[in-house]
């Protein structure tokens, strides 16, 4: 890499560390190109990004950000996975690591909160923002349906009572 490319890479990574909902750092030693491409495509489909990080440049990019505490994780062949949604990158990385033992999650950060391996796994188990939104909409819609049913029930009951009286009068 030339000096200008390094500056651009550091600036880009600095923006990632400042703006991402969560960042996951992992070792990828022994991961084939096909598996790496598979990880990248799965992450892209979910709304995240995977980048191979040059450790020295990543440590420089971390300076002055809330995530500065995770600079110790950048040792060896590391990659970073990040997304705006705090759950997406940990979820995709954890799922991929379960199927591929060559991807070893080291930790990460969610804003100023540093995450170890178990923290990343716990974050991966949470529902995504879209799933939470769907649950909230469902909870809002349920009372409305119940209210509609309750308001219609007395009218139905009244109609049944009147019908019963009409049948009683016809029989008499």
PDB file of N, CA, C and O in Angstrom, residues 48-108:
ATOM      1  N   UNK A  48     -24.470  -5.724   6.559  1.00  0.00           N
ATOM      2  CA  UNK A  48     -23.183  -5.430   7.197  1.00  0.00           C
ATOM      3  C   UNK A  48     -22.051  -5.493   6.184  1.00  0.00           C
ATOM      4  O   UNK A  48     -22.266  -5.694   4.990  1.00  0.00           O
ATOM      5  N   UNK A  49     -20.832  -5.345   6.690  1.00  0.00           N
ATOM      6  CA  UNK A  49     -19.641  -5.359   5.837  1.00  0.00           C
ATOM      7  C   UNK A  49     -18.516  -6.096   6.548  1.00  0.00           C
ATOM      8  O   UNK A  49     -18.412  -6.034   7.769  1.00  0.00           O
ATOM      9  N   UNK A  50     -17.684  -6.769   5.779  1.00  0.00           N
ATOM     10  CA  UNK A  50     -16.500  -7.452   6.304  1.00  0.00           C
ATOM     11  C   UNK A  50     -15.287  -6.860   5.611  1.00  0.00           C
ATOM     12  O   UNK A  50     -15.272  -6.715   4.390  1.00  0.00           O
ATOM     13  N   UNK A  51     -14.268  -6.518   6.393  1.00  0.00           N
ATOM     14  CA  UNK A  51     -13.012  -6.000   5.840  1.00  0.00           C
ATOM     15  C   UNK A  51     -11.847  -6.692   6.534  1.00  0.00           C
ATOM     16  O   UNK A  51     -11.891  -6.914   7.734  1.00  0.00           O
ATOM     17  N   UNK A  52     -10.841  -6.995   5.749  1.00  0.00           N
ATOM     18  CA  UNK A  52      -9.590  -7.482   6.324  1.00  0.00           C
ATOM     19  C   UNK A  52      -8.846  -6.255   6.808  1.00  0.00           C
ATOM     20  O   UNK A  52      -8.696  -5.280   6.083  1.00  0.00           O
ATOM     21  N   UNK A  53      -8.415  -6.293   8.058  1.00  0.00           N
ATOM     22  CA  UNK A  53      -7.807  -5.110   8.666  1.00  0.00           C
ATOM     23  C   UNK A  53      -6.304  -5.296   8.834  1.00  0.00           C
ATOM     24  O   UNK A  53      -5.860  -6.313   9.343  1.00  0.00           O
ATOM     25  N   UNK A  54      -5.572  -4.313   8.392  1.00  0.00           N
ATOM     26  CA  UNK A  54      -4.140  -4.283   8.706  1.00  0.00           C
ATOM     27  C   UNK A  54      -4.054  -3.762  10.141  1.00  0.00           C
ATOM     28  O   UNK A  54      -4.554  -2.681  10.446  1.00  0.00           O
ATOM     29  N   UNK A  55      -3.461  -4.563  11.000  1.00  0.00           N
ATOM     30  CA  UNK A  55      -3.485  -4.287  12.435  1.00  0.00           C
ATOM     31  C   UNK A  55      -2.958  -2.904  12.801  1.00  0.00           C
ATOM     32  O   UNK A  55      -3.571  -2.180  13.588  1.00  0.00           O
ATOM     33  N   UNK A  56      -1.824  -2.547  12.255  1.00  0.00           N
ATOM     34  CA  UNK A  56      -1.221  -1.258  12.608  1.00  0.00           C
ATOM     35  C   UNK A  56      -2.122  -0.108  12.186  1.00  0.00           C
ATOM     36  O   UNK A  56      -2.341   0.837  12.930  1.00  0.00           O
ATOM     37  N   UNK A  57      -2.707  -0.219  10.989  1.00  0.00           N
ATOM     38  CA  UNK A  57      -3.585   0.831  10.493  1.00  0.00           C
ATOM     39  C   UNK A  57      -4.898   0.872  11.281  1.00  0.00           C
ATOM     40  O   UNK A  57      -5.448   1.946  11.545  1.00  0.00           O
ATOM     41  N   UNK A  58      -5.388  -0.293  11.670  1.00  0.00           N
ATOM     42  CA  UNK A  58      -6.618  -0.347  12.461  1.00  0.00           C
ATOM     43  C   UNK A  58      -6.404   0.306  13.830  1.00  0.00           C
ATOM     44  O   UNK A  58      -7.272   1.032  14.321  1.00  0.00           O
ATOM     45  N   UNK A  59      -5.237   0.064  14.428  1.00  0.00           N
ATOM     46  CA  UNK A  59      -4.945   0.679  15.733  1.00  0.00           C
ATOM     47  C   UNK A  59      -4.854   2.201  15.611  1.00  0.00           C
ATOM     48  O   UNK A  59      -5.307   2.923  16.490  1.00  0.00           O
ATOM     49  N   UNK A  60      -4.290   2.665  14.505  1.00  0.00           N
ATOM     50  CA  UNK A  60      -4.223   4.113  14.275  1.00  0.00           C
ATOM     51  C   UNK A  60      -5.635   4.673  14.091  1.00  0.00           C
ATOM     52  O   UNK A  60      -5.980   5.711  14.635  1.00  0.00           O
ATOM     53  N   UNK A  61      -6.465   3.952  13.356  1.00  0.00           N
ATOM     54  CA  UNK A  61      -7.836   4.404  13.094  1.00  0.00           C
ATOM     55  C   UNK A  61      -8.674   4.416  14.376  1.00  0.00           C
ATOM     56  O   UNK A  61      -9.601   5.218  14.507  1.00  0.00           O
ATOM     57  N   UNK A  62      -8.352   3.559  15.318  1.00  0.00           N
ATOM     58  CA  UNK A  62      -9.098   3.493  16.580  1.00  0.00           C
ATOM     59  C   UNK A  62      -8.814   4.684  17.488  1.00  0.00           C
ATOM     60  O   UNK A  62      -9.628   5.002  18.358  1.00  0.00           O
ATOM     61  N   UNK A  63      -7.694   5.327  17.309  1.00  0.00           N
ATOM     62  CA  UNK A  63      -7.327   6.438  18.191  1.00  0.00           C
ATOM     63  C   UNK A  63      -8.358   7.550  18.108  1.00  0.00           C
ATOM     64  O   UNK A  63      -8.749   7.973  17.029  1.00  0.00           O
ATOM     65  N   UNK A  64      -8.818   7.983  19.279  1.00  0.00           N
ATOM     66  CA  UNK A  64      -9.773   9.074  19.347  1.00  0.00           C
ATOM     67  C   UNK A  64     -11.225   8.661  19.180  1.00  0.00           C
ATOM     68  O   UNK A  64     -12.104   9.495  19.114  1.00  0.00           O
ATOM     69  N   UNK A  65     -11.482   7.349  19.098  1.00  0.00           N
ATOM     70  CA  UNK A  65     -12.865   6.877  18.996  1.00  0.00           C
ATOM     71  C   UNK A  65     -13.292   6.256  20.317  1.00  0.00           C
ATOM     72  O   UNK A  65     -12.458   5.969  21.182  1.00  0.00           O
ATOM     73  N   UNK A  66     -14.602   6.029  20.473  1.00  0.00           N
ATOM     74  CA  UNK A  66     -15.110   5.385  21.697  1.00  0.00           C
ATOM     75  C   UNK A  66     -14.614   3.944  21.806  1.00  0.00           C
ATOM     76  O   UNK A  66     -14.527   3.395  22.888  1.00  0.00           O
ATOM     77  N   UNK A  67     -14.320   3.320  20.691  1.00  0.00           N
ATOM     78  CA  UNK A  67     -13.934   1.910  20.637  1.00  0.00           C
ATOM     79  C   UNK A  67     -12.441   1.687  20.813  1.00  0.00           C
ATOM     80  O   UNK A  67     -11.941   0.604  20.547  1.00  0.00           O
ATOM     81  N   UNK A  68     -11.721   2.693  21.259  1.00  0.00           N
ATOM     82  CA  UNK A  68     -10.262   2.620  21.341  1.00  0.00           C
ATOM     83  C   UNK A  68      -9.774   1.446  22.194  1.00  0.00           C
ATOM     84  O   UNK A  68      -8.688   0.925  21.970  1.00  0.00           O
ATOM     85  N   UNK A  69     -10.579   0.997  23.134  1.00  0.00           N
ATOM     86  CA  UNK A  69     -10.184  -0.093  24.028  1.00  0.00           C
ATOM     87  C   UNK A  69     -10.001  -1.430  23.348  1.00  0.00           C
ATOM     88  O   UNK A  69      -9.389  -2.340  23.901  1.00  0.00           O
ATOM     89  N   UNK A  70     -10.522  -1.588  22.146  1.00  0.00           N
ATOM     90  CA  UNK A  70     -10.393  -2.890  21.487  1.00  0.00           C
ATOM     91  C   UNK A  70      -9.142  -3.001  20.628  1.00  0.00           C
ATOM     92  O   UNK A  70      -8.985  -3.966  19.892  1.00  0.00           O
ATOM     93  N   UNK A  71      -8.230  -2.067  20.740  1.00  0.00           N
ATOM     94  CA  UNK A  71      -7.006  -2.122  19.930  1.00  0.00           C
ATOM     95  C   UNK A  71      -6.148  -3.343  20.273  1.00  0.00           C
ATOM     96  O   UNK A  71      -5.371  -3.804  19.445  1.00  0.00           O
ATOM     97  N   UNK A  72      -6.309  -3.901  21.489  1.00  0.00           N
ATOM     98  CA  UNK A  72      -5.553  -5.101  21.879  1.00  0.00           C
ATOM     99  C   UNK A  72      -5.954  -6.326  21.060  1.00  0.00           C
ATOM    100  O   UNK A  72      -5.208  -7.302  20.986  1.00  0.00           O
ATOM    101  N   UNK A  73      -7.143  -6.307  20.444  1.00  0.00           N
ATOM    102  CA  UNK A  73      -7.632  -7.457  19.687  1.00  0.00           C
ATOM    103  C   UNK A  73      -6.940  -7.601  18.333  1.00  0.00           C
ATOM    104  O   UNK A  73      -6.978  -8.658  17.726  1.00  0.00           O
ATOM    105  N   UNK A  74      -6.298  -6.535  17.864  1.00  0.00           N
ATOM    106  CA  UNK A  74      -5.698  -6.559  16.536  1.00  0.00           C
ATOM    107  C   UNK A  74      -4.290  -7.138  16.577  1.00  0.00           C
ATOM    108  O   UNK A  74      -3.293  -6.429  16.564  1.00  0.00           O
ATOM    109  N   UNK A  75      -4.238  -8.480  16.628  1.00  0.00           N
ATOM    110  CA  UNK A  75      -2.989  -9.232  16.619  1.00  0.00           C
ATOM    111  C   UNK A  75      -3.210 -10.420  15.691  1.00  0.00           C
ATOM    112  O   UNK A  75      -4.218 -11.116  15.800  1.00  0.00           O
ATOM    113  N   UNK A  76      -2.301 -10.652  14.781  1.00  0.00           N
ATOM    114  CA  UNK A  76      -2.458 -11.773  13.852  1.00  0.00           C
ATOM    115  C   UNK A  76      -3.319 -11.368  12.668  1.00  0.00           C
ATOM    116  O   UNK A  76      -3.532 -10.194  12.398  1.00  0.00           O
ATOM    117  N   UNK A  77      -3.818 -12.380  11.943  1.00  0.00           N
ATOM    118  CA  UNK A  77      -4.654 -12.114  10.777  1.00  0.00           C
ATOM    119  C   UNK A  77      -6.069 -11.796  11.240  1.00  0.00           C
ATOM    120  O   UNK A  77      -6.810 -12.688  11.629  1.00  0.00           O
ATOM    121  N   UNK A  78      -6.416 -10.531  11.220  1.00  0.00           N
ATOM    122  CA  UNK A  78      -7.722 -10.120  11.731  1.00  0.00           C
ATOM    123  C   UNK A  78      -8.597  -9.527  10.633  1.00  0.00           C
ATOM    124  O   UNK A  78      -8.105  -8.970   9.660  1.00  0.00           O
ATOM    125  N   UNK A  79      -9.886  -9.682  10.852  1.00  0.00           N
ATOM    126  CA  UNK A  79     -10.860  -9.024  10.004  1.00  0.00           C
ATOM    127  C   UNK A  79     -11.855  -8.333  10.920  1.00  0.00           C
ATOM    128  O   UNK A  79     -11.975  -8.678  12.101  1.00  0.00           O
ATOM    129  N   UNK A  80     -12.533  -7.350  10.381  1.00  0.00           N
ATOM    130  CA  UNK A  80     -13.593  -6.697  11.142  1.00  0.00           C
ATOM    131  C   UNK A  80     -14.902  -6.860  10.376  1.00  0.00           C
ATOM    132  O   UNK A  80     -14.928  -6.816   9.149  1.00  0.00           O
ATOM    133  N   UNK A  81     -15.946  -7.104  11.139  1.00  0.00           N
ATOM    134  CA  UNK A  81     -17.299  -7.159  10.588  1.00  0.00           C
ATOM    135  C   UNK A  81     -18.078  -6.072  11.313  1.00  0.00           C
ATOM    136  O   UNK A  81     -18.010  -5.976  12.540  1.00  0.00           O
ATOM    137  N   UNK A  82     -18.793  -5.257  10.563  1.00  0.00           N
ATOM    138  CA  UNK A  82     -19.522  -4.162  11.201  1.00  0.00           C
ATOM    139  C   UNK A  82     -20.846  -3.916  10.495  1.00  0.00           C
ATOM    140  O   UNK A  82     -21.037  -4.307   9.336  1.00  0.00           O
ATOM    141  N   UNK A  83     -21.759  -3.278  11.224  1.00  0.00           N
ATOM    142  CA  UNK A  83     -23.069  -2.940  10.668  1.00  0.00           C
ATOM    143  C   UNK A  83     -23.664  -1.800  11.476  1.00  0.00           C
ATOM    144  O   UNK A  83     -23.244  -1.538  12.602  1.00  0.00           O
ATOM    145  N   UNK A  84     -24.650  -1.128  10.879  1.00  0.00           N
ATOM    146  CA  UNK A  84     -25.345  -0.056  11.599  1.00  0.00           C
ATOM    147  C   UNK A  84     -26.222  -0.645  12.693  1.00  0.00           C
ATOM    148  O   UNK A  84     -26.317  -0.103  13.781  1.00  0.00           O
ATOM    149  N   UNK A  85     -26.908  -1.742  12.375  1.00  0.00           N
ATOM    150  CA  UNK A  85     -27.730  -2.442  13.356  1.00  0.00           C
ATOM    151  C   UNK A  85     -26.784  -3.158  14.317  1.00  0.00           C
ATOM    152  O   UNK A  85     -25.952  -3.951  13.888  1.00  0.00           O
ATOM    153  N   UNK A  86     -26.871  -2.907  15.621  1.00  0.00           N
ATOM    154  CA  UNK A  86     -25.923  -3.508  16.563  1.00  0.00           C
ATOM    155  C   UNK A  86     -25.942  -5.032  16.611  1.00  0.00           C
ATOM    156  O   UNK A  86     -25.006  -5.649  17.077  1.00  0.00           O
ATOM    157  N   UNK A  87     -26.999  -5.660  16.103  1.00  0.00           N
ATOM    158  CA  UNK A  87     -27.125  -7.113  16.219  1.00  0.00           C
ATOM    159  C   UNK A  87     -26.669  -7.833  14.952  1.00  0.00           C
ATOM    160  O   UNK A  87     -26.213  -8.970  15.018  1.00  0.00           O
ATOM    161  N   UNK A  88     -26.732  -7.195  13.809  1.00  0.00           N
ATOM    162  CA  UNK A  88     -26.475  -7.857  12.530  1.00  0.00           C
ATOM    163  C   UNK A  88     -25.077  -8.452  12.418  1.00  0.00           C
ATOM    164  O   UNK A  88     -24.933  -9.642  12.137  1.00  0.00           O
ATOM    165  N   UNK A  89     -24.041  -7.652  12.612  1.00  0.00           N
ATOM    166  CA  UNK A  89     -22.663  -8.154  12.451  1.00  0.00           C
ATOM    167  C   UNK A  89     -22.353  -9.282  13.436  1.00  0.00           C
ATOM    168  O   UNK A  89     -21.826 -10.319  13.016  1.00  0.00           O
ATOM    169  N   UNK A  90     -22.672  -9.149  14.735  1.00  0.00           N
ATOM    170  CA  UNK A  90     -22.406 -10.273  15.642  1.00  0.00           C
ATOM    171  C   UNK A  90     -23.183 -11.533  15.274  1.00  0.00           C
ATOM    172  O   UNK A  90     -22.664 -12.647  15.372  1.00  0.00           O
ATOM    173  N   UNK A  91     -24.436 -11.367  14.832  1.00  0.00           N
ATOM    174  CA  UNK A  91     -25.267 -12.532  14.504  1.00  0.00           C
ATOM    175  C   UNK A  91     -24.699 -13.291  13.308  1.00  0.00           C
ATOM    176  O   UNK A  91     -24.517 -14.506  13.364  1.00  0.00           O
ATOM    177  N   UNK A  92     -24.380 -12.587  12.238  1.00  0.00           N
ATOM    178  CA  UNK A  92     -23.854 -13.238  11.034  1.00  0.00           C
ATOM    179  C   UNK A  92     -22.484 -13.851  11.323  1.00  0.00           C
ATOM    180  O   UNK A  92     -22.212 -14.989  10.932  1.00  0.00           O
ATOM    181  N   UNK A  93     -21.625 -13.117  12.026  1.00  0.00           N
ATOM    182  CA  UNK A  93     -20.280 -13.628  12.336  1.00  0.00           C
ATOM    183  C   UNK A  93     -20.365 -14.862  13.234  1.00  0.00           C
ATOM    184  O   UNK A  93     -19.657 -15.849  13.010  1.00  0.00           O
ATOM    185  N   UNK A  94     -21.233 -14.837  14.234  1.00  0.00           N
ATOM    186  CA  UNK A  94     -21.370 -15.985  15.140  1.00  0.00           C
ATOM    187  C   UNK A  94     -21.929 -17.204  14.413  1.00  0.00           C
ATOM    188  O   UNK A  94     -21.454 -18.328  14.607  1.00  0.00           O
ATOM    189  N   UNK A  95     -22.929 -16.992  13.580  1.00  0.00           N
ATOM    190  CA  UNK A  95     -23.497 -18.103  12.808  1.00  0.00           C
ATOM    191  C   UNK A  95     -22.451 -18.703  11.876  1.00  0.00           C
ATOM    192  O   UNK A  95     -22.352 -19.922  11.749  1.00  0.00           O
ATOM    193  N   UNK A  96     -21.665 -17.852  11.242  1.00  0.00           N
ATOM    194  CA  UNK A  96     -20.629 -18.334  10.337  1.00  0.00           C
ATOM    195  C   UNK A  96     -19.537 -19.071  11.120  1.00  0.00           C
ATOM    196  O   UNK A  96     -19.023 -20.091  10.662  1.00  0.00           O
ATOM    197  N   UNK A  97     -19.182 -18.559  12.300  1.00  0.00           N
ATOM    198  CA  UNK A  97     -18.134 -19.195  13.113  1.00  0.00           C
ATOM    199  C   UNK A  97     -18.564 -20.570  13.611  1.00  0.00           C
ATOM    200  O   UNK A  97     -17.729 -21.462  13.788  1.00  0.00           O
ATOM    201  N   UNK A  98     -19.869 -20.751  13.844  1.00  0.00           N
ATOM    202  CA  UNK A  98     -20.368 -22.071  14.273  1.00  0.00           C
ATOM    203  C   UNK A  98     -20.132 -23.115  13.189  1.00  0.00           C
ATOM    204  O   UNK A  98     -19.800 -24.257  13.480  1.00  0.00           O
ATOM    205  N   UNK A  99     -20.318 -22.721  11.932  1.00  0.00           N
ATOM    206  CA  UNK A  99     -20.166 -23.648  10.816  1.00  0.00           C
ATOM    207  C   UNK A  99     -18.717 -23.771  10.350  1.00  0.00           C
ATOM    208  O   UNK A  99     -18.356 -24.762   9.725  1.00  0.00           O
ATOM    209  N   UNK A 100     -17.877 -22.781  10.623  1.00  0.00           N
ATOM    210  CA  UNK A 100     -16.484 -22.773  10.160  1.00  0.00           C
ATOM    211  C   UNK A 100     -15.560 -22.497  11.330  1.00  0.00           C
ATOM    212  O   UNK A 100     -15.482 -21.359  11.801  1.00  0.00           O
ATOM    213  N   UNK A 101     -14.849 -23.512  11.770  1.00  0.00           N
ATOM    214  CA  UNK A 101     -13.986 -23.355  12.947  1.00  0.00           C
ATOM    215  C   UNK A 101     -12.750 -22.502  12.670  1.00  0.00           C
ATOM    216  O   UNK A 101     -12.040 -22.122  13.591  1.00  0.00           O
ATOM    217  N   UNK A 102     -12.502 -22.158  11.415  1.00  0.00           N
ATOM    218  CA  UNK A 102     -11.345 -21.313  11.075  1.00  0.00           C
ATOM    219  C   UNK A 102     -11.586 -19.845  11.433  1.00  0.00           C
ATOM    220  O   UNK A 102     -10.638 -19.092  11.595  1.00  0.00           O
ATOM    221  N   UNK A 103     -12.847 -19.444  11.544  1.00  0.00           N
ATOM    222  CA  UNK A 103     -13.172 -18.071  11.939  1.00  0.00           C
ATOM    223  C   UNK A 103     -13.325 -18.056  13.457  1.00  0.00           C
ATOM    224  O   UNK A 103     -14.222 -18.677  14.008  1.00  0.00           O
ATOM    225  N   UNK A 104     -12.416 -17.359  14.120  1.00  0.00           N
ATOM    226  CA  UNK A 104     -12.416 -17.300  15.583  1.00  0.00           C
ATOM    227  C   UNK A 104     -12.732 -15.867  16.010  1.00  0.00           C
ATOM    228  O   UNK A 104     -11.954 -14.948  15.746  1.00  0.00           O
ATOM    229  N   UNK A 105     -13.881 -15.698  16.666  1.00  0.00           N
ATOM    230  CA  UNK A 105     -14.284 -14.359  17.117  1.00  0.00           C
ATOM    231  C   UNK A 105     -13.469 -14.001  18.354  1.00  0.00           C
ATOM    232  O   UNK A 105     -13.422 -14.763  19.326  1.00  0.00           O
ATOM    233  N   UNK A 106     -12.828 -12.832  18.312  1.00  0.00           N
ATOM    234  CA  UNK A 106     -11.991 -12.374  19.420  1.00  0.00           C
ATOM    235  C   UNK A 106     -12.764 -11.458  20.367  1.00  0.00           C
ATOM    236  O   UNK A 106     -12.552 -11.461  21.566  1.00  0.00           O
ATOM    237  N   UNK A 107     -13.632 -10.651  19.808  1.00  0.00           N
ATOM    238  CA  UNK A 107     -14.374  -9.678  20.603  1.00  0.00           C
ATOM    239  C   UNK A 107     -14.872  -8.579  19.702  1.00  0.00           C
ATOM    240  O   UNK A 107     -15.012  -8.767  18.490  1.00  0.00           O
ATOM    241  N   UNK A 108     -15.125  -7.420  20.285  1.00  0.00           N
ATOM    242  CA  UNK A 108     -15.596  -6.310  19.480  1.00  0.00           C
ATOM    243  C   UNK A 108     -16.008  -5.142  20.339  1.00  0.00           C
ATOM    244  O   UNK A 108     -15.616  -5.030  21.504  1.00  0.00           O
TER     245      UNK A 108
END
